[in-house]
XYZ file of C-alpha atoms in Angstrom:
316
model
C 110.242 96.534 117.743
C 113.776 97.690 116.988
C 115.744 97.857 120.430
C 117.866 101.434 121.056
C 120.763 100.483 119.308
C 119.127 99.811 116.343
C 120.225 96.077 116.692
C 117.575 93.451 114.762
C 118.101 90.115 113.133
C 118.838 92.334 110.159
C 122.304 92.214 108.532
C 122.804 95.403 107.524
C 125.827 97.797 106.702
C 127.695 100.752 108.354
C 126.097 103.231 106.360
C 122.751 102.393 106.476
C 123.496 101.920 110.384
C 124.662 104.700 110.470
C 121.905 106.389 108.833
C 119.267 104.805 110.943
C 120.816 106.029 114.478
C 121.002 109.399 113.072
C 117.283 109.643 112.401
C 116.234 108.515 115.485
C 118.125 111.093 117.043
C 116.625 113.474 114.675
C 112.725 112.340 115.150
C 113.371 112.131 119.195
C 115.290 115.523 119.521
C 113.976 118.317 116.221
C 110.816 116.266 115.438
C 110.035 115.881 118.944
C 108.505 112.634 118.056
C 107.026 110.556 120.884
C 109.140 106.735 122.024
C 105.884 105.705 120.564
C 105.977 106.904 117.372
C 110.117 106.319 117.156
C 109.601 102.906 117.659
C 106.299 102.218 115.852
C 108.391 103.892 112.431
C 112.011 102.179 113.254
C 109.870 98.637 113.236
C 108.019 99.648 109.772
C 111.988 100.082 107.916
C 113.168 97.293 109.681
C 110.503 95.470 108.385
C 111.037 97.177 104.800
C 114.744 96.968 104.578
C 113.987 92.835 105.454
C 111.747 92.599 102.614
C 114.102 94.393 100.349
C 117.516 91.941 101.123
C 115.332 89.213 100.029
C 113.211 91.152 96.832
C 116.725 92.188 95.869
C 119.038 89.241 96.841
C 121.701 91.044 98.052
C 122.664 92.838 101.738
C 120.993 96.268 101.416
C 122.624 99.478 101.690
C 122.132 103.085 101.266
C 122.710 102.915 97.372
C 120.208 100.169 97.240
C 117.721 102.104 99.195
C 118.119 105.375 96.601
C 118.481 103.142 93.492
C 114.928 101.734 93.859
C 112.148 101.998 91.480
C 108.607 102.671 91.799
C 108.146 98.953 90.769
C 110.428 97.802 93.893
C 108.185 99.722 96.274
C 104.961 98.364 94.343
C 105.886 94.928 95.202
C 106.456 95.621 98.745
C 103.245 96.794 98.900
C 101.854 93.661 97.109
C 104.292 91.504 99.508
C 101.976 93.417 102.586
C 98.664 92.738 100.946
C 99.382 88.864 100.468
C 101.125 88.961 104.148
C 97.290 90.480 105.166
C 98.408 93.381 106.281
C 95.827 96.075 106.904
C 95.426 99.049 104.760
C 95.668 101.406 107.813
C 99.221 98.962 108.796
C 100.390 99.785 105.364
C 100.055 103.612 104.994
C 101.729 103.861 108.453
C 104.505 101.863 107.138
C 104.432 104.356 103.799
C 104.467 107.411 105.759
C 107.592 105.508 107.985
C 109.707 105.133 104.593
C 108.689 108.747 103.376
C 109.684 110.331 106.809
C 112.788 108.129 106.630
C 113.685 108.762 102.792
C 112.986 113.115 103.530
C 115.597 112.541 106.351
C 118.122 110.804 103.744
C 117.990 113.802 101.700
C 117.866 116.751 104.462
C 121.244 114.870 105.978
C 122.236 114.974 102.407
C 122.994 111.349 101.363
C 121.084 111.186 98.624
C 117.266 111.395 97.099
C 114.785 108.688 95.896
C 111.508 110.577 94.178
C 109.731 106.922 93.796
C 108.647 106.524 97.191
C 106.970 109.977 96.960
C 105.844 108.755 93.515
C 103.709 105.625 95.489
C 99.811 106.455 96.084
C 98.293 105.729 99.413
C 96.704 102.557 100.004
C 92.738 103.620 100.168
C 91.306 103.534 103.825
C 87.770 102.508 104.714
C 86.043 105.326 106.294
C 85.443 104.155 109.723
C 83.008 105.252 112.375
C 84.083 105.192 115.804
C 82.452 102.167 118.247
C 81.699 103.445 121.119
C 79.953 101.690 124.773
C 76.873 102.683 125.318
C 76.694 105.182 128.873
C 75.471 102.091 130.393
C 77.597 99.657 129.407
C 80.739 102.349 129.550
C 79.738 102.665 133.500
C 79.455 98.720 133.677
C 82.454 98.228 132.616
C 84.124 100.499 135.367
C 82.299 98.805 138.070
C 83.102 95.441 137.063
C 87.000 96.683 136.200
C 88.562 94.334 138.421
C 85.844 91.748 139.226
C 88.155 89.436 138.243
C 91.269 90.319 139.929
C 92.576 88.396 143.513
C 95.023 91.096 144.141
C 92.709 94.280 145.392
C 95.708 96.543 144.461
C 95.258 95.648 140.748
C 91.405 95.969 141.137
C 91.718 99.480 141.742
C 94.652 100.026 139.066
C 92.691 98.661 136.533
C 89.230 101.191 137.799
C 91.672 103.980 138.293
C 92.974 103.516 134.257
C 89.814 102.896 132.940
C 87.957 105.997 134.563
C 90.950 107.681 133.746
C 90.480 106.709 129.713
C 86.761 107.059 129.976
C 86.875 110.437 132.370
C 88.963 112.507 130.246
C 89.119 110.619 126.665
C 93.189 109.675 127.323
C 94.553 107.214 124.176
C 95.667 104.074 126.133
C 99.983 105.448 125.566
C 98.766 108.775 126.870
C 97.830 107.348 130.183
C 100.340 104.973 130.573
C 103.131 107.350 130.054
C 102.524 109.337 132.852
C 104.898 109.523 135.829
C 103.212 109.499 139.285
C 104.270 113.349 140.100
C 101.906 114.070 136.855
C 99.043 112.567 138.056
C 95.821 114.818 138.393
C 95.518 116.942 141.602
C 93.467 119.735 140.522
C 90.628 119.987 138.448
C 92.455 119.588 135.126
C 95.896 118.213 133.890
C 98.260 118.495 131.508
C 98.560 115.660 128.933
C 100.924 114.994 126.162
C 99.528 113.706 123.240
C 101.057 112.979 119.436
C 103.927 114.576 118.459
C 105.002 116.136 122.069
C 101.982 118.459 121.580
C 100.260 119.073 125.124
C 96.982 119.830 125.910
C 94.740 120.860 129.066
C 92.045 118.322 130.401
C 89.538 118.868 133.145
C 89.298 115.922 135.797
C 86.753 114.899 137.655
C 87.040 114.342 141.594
C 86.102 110.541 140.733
C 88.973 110.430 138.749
C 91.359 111.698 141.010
C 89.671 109.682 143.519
C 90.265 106.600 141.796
C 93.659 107.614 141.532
C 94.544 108.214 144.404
C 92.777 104.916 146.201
C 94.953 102.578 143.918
C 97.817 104.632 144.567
C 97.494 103.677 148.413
C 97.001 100.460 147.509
C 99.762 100.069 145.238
C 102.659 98.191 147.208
C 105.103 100.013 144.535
C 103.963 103.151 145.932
C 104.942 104.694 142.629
C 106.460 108.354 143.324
C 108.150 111.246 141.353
C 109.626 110.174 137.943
C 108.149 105.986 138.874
C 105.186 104.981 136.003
C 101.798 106.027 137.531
C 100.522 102.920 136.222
C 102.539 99.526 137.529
C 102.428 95.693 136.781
C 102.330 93.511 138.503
C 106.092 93.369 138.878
C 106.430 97.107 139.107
C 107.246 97.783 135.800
C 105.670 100.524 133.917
C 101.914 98.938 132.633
C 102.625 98.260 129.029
C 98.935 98.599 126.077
C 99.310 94.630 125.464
C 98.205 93.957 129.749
C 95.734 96.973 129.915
C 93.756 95.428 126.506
C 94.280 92.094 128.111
C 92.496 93.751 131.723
C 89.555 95.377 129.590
C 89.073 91.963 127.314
C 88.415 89.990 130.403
C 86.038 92.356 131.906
C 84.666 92.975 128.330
C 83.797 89.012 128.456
C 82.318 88.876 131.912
C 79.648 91.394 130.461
C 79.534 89.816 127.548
C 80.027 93.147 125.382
C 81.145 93.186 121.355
C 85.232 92.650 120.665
C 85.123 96.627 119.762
C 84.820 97.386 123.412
C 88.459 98.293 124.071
C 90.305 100.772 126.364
C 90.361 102.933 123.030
C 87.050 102.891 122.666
C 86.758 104.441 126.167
C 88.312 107.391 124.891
C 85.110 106.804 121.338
C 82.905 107.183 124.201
C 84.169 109.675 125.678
C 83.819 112.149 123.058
C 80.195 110.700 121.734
C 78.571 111.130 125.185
C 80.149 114.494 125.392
C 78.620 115.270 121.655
C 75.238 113.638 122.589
C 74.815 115.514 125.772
C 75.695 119.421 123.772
C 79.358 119.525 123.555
C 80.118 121.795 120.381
C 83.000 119.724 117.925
C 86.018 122.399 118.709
C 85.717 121.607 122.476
C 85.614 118.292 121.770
C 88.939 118.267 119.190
C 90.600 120.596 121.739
C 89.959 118.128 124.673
C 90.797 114.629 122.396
C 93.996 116.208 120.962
C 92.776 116.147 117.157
C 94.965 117.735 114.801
C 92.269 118.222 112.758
C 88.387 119.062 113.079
C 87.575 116.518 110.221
C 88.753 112.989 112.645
C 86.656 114.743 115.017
C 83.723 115.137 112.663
C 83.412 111.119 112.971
C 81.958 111.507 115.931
C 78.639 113.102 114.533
C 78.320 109.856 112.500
C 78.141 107.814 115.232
C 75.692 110.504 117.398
C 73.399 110.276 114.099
C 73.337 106.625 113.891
C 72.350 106.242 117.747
C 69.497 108.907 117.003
C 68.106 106.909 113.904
C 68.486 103.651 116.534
C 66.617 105.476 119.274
C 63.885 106.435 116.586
C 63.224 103.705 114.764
C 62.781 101.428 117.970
C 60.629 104.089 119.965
C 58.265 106.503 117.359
C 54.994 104.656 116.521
C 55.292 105.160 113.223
C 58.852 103.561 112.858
C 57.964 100.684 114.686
C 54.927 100.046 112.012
C-alpha cells in the first residue's frame, strides 16, 4: 500500500510526485472514490512505475511514462503473468494505469494512446460460492467458539450476521462509525464509488449489535470504528478473514467459505426463496443487473443438485 504522502521505496522524481499527489486528491475529492479504492489503485502504479525503472533502466519520470509503447506495457503484462498474478489482479491494475494516464491528460501534462491501445486480460466467468442456509447459520453460531475474550465472541457474531443479514462487502461493514450503526429497520450504507444505498435490518441484527457493543470495553461511540480489535483500532479485512477461517475450520467447510461469501449467500437465499433480480441488485449495490445475473447460475445449479439426488428417475 502506498502511505498518504505518496512515500514508497520508489525513487521517483518531482514531477511524477507531483503528479501522483494531485490525483489522489482528484479521485478522493471529484471522483469521490472510496480510501479503498485510492489505495488499492495508488499500490497498482507504484507497483507499475517499479517495474518500469527496472524494464527501462533508468529513474522514471513523466516523459518516460508518455513516451511508452504498446510493447512496454505488453511486457508488463507478461512480467505479471510470470510473477502469477491473477487475471482479475491484472485488469484492476490496467484500469489503475488508464484512470491514472486519463488524469495525466485532463491536468494537461501530456497523453499516451498505448495504454488505451492494451486489450483486457480475459476473465473466467465465475459463479458465486455461496454456504448453504445451513451451514451459513452454523457458521454464525459457532462465530466465536473459539474466542477466550466474550467481547470478541460477540464482535465477530455481530459482523458476520451483519454480512450475512444484509449482504454488506467485508470494507462496507468495517467502515462504519458506531453513530451509523442500524437502529431502525433499515440503514444507510455506502458502497463503491461513495454511492449509498438503503438496506433493511433485521432486529437480530441490531440485536447482535448492540450486545457486542455492551460488551465492547472500547465502548466505541460517535465518529469511533463500529467494529474494534483487539487493541481498539478500527477491525481491518486481513483479522475478520482470519476470524471466519478459523470458524470455517472448526466446521470443517470448503476454503470458499469467506466473509464475502456471506454477502454470495445472501443474495442466493434471497433469489431461491422469490426475490425478483432488481431488488436484489438494488439491495447488493450492483452497478449493473448483469453481476447480479450470476446469481441465477448458482440458484440453477443447486436446483439440478436437489434433483438429481432426490427424483427417482435421476437417481436411476
Amino acid at each position: 500500500m502506498a502511505d498518504p504522502n505518496g512515500l514508497t521505496a520508489l525513487k521517483l522524481l518531482a514531477d511524477i510526485r507531483e503528479a501522483i499527489a494531485d490525483w489522489r486528491t482528484w479521485l478522493a475529492d471529484e471522483r469521490r472514490a472510496s480510501n479503498h479504492t485510492t489505495e488499492n489503485y495508488l499500490a497498482d502504479l507504484y507497483a507499475f512505475l517499479g517495474f518500469i525503472g527496472e524494464h527501462m533502466g533508468e529513474t522514471p519520470n513523466l516523459d518516460t511514462l508518455l513516451r511508452l509503447t504498446p510493447r512496454d506495457f505488453r511486457s508488463w503484462l507478461a512480467r505479471r503473468s510470470t510473477d502469477g498474478m491473477a487475471k482479475t489482479s491484472t485488469a484492476r491494475a490496467l484500469s489503475s494505469l488508464r484512470n491514472f494516464y486519463r488524469f495525466l491528460d485532463r491536468s494537461g501534462r501530456g497523453q499516451n494512446a498505448a495504454v488505451s491501445s492494451i486489450r483486457n486480460p480475459r476473465l473466467p466467468q465465475s459463479t458465486p460460492k455461496p454456504l448453504s442456509p445451513v451451514d451459513a447459520l452454523a457458521m454464525l453460531e459457532n462465530a466465536g467458539a473459539w474466542q477466550d475474550e466474550p467481547w470478541l465472541a460477540k464482535r465477530n457474531l455481530a459482523l458476520f450476521t451483519l454480512l450475512y443479514g444484509c449482504g454488506l462487502r467485508i470494507s462496507e461493514a468495517l467502515d462504519l462509525n458506531a453513530d451509523q450503526r442500524p437502529r431502525g429497520d433499515s440503514m444507510v450504507i455506502t458502497g463503491k464509488g461513495n454511492k449509498q444505498r438503503l438496506v433493511p435490518v433485521l432486529p437480530i441484527i441490531r440485536e447482535a449489535i448492540d450486545d457486542y457493543l455492551s460488551a465492547c470495553p472500547y465502548a466505541p461511540d460517535g465518529n469511533d470504528p463500529l467494529f474494534v480489535g483487539a487493541r481498539g483500532k478500527r477491525l481491518v479485512a486481513q483479522v475478520a478473514q482470519r476470524e471466519m477461517r478459523k470458524v470455517r475450520d472448526l466446521l470443517n467447510l470448503p476454503d470458499t467459505a469467506t466473509p464475502h461469501a456471506l454477502r454470495h449467500s445472501f443474495a442466493t437465499h434471497l433469489l431461491a426463496g422469490g426475490g425478483d433480480l432488481r431488488t436484489i441488485q438494488d439491495l447488493l449495490g450492483h452497478a449493473s443487473l448483469s453481476t447480479t445475473q450470476r446469481y441465477t447460475a448458482v440458484d440453477s445449479e443447486q436446483l439440478m443438485a436437489v434433483y438429481n439426488g432426490t427424483h427417482p428417475r435421476a437417481r436411476r
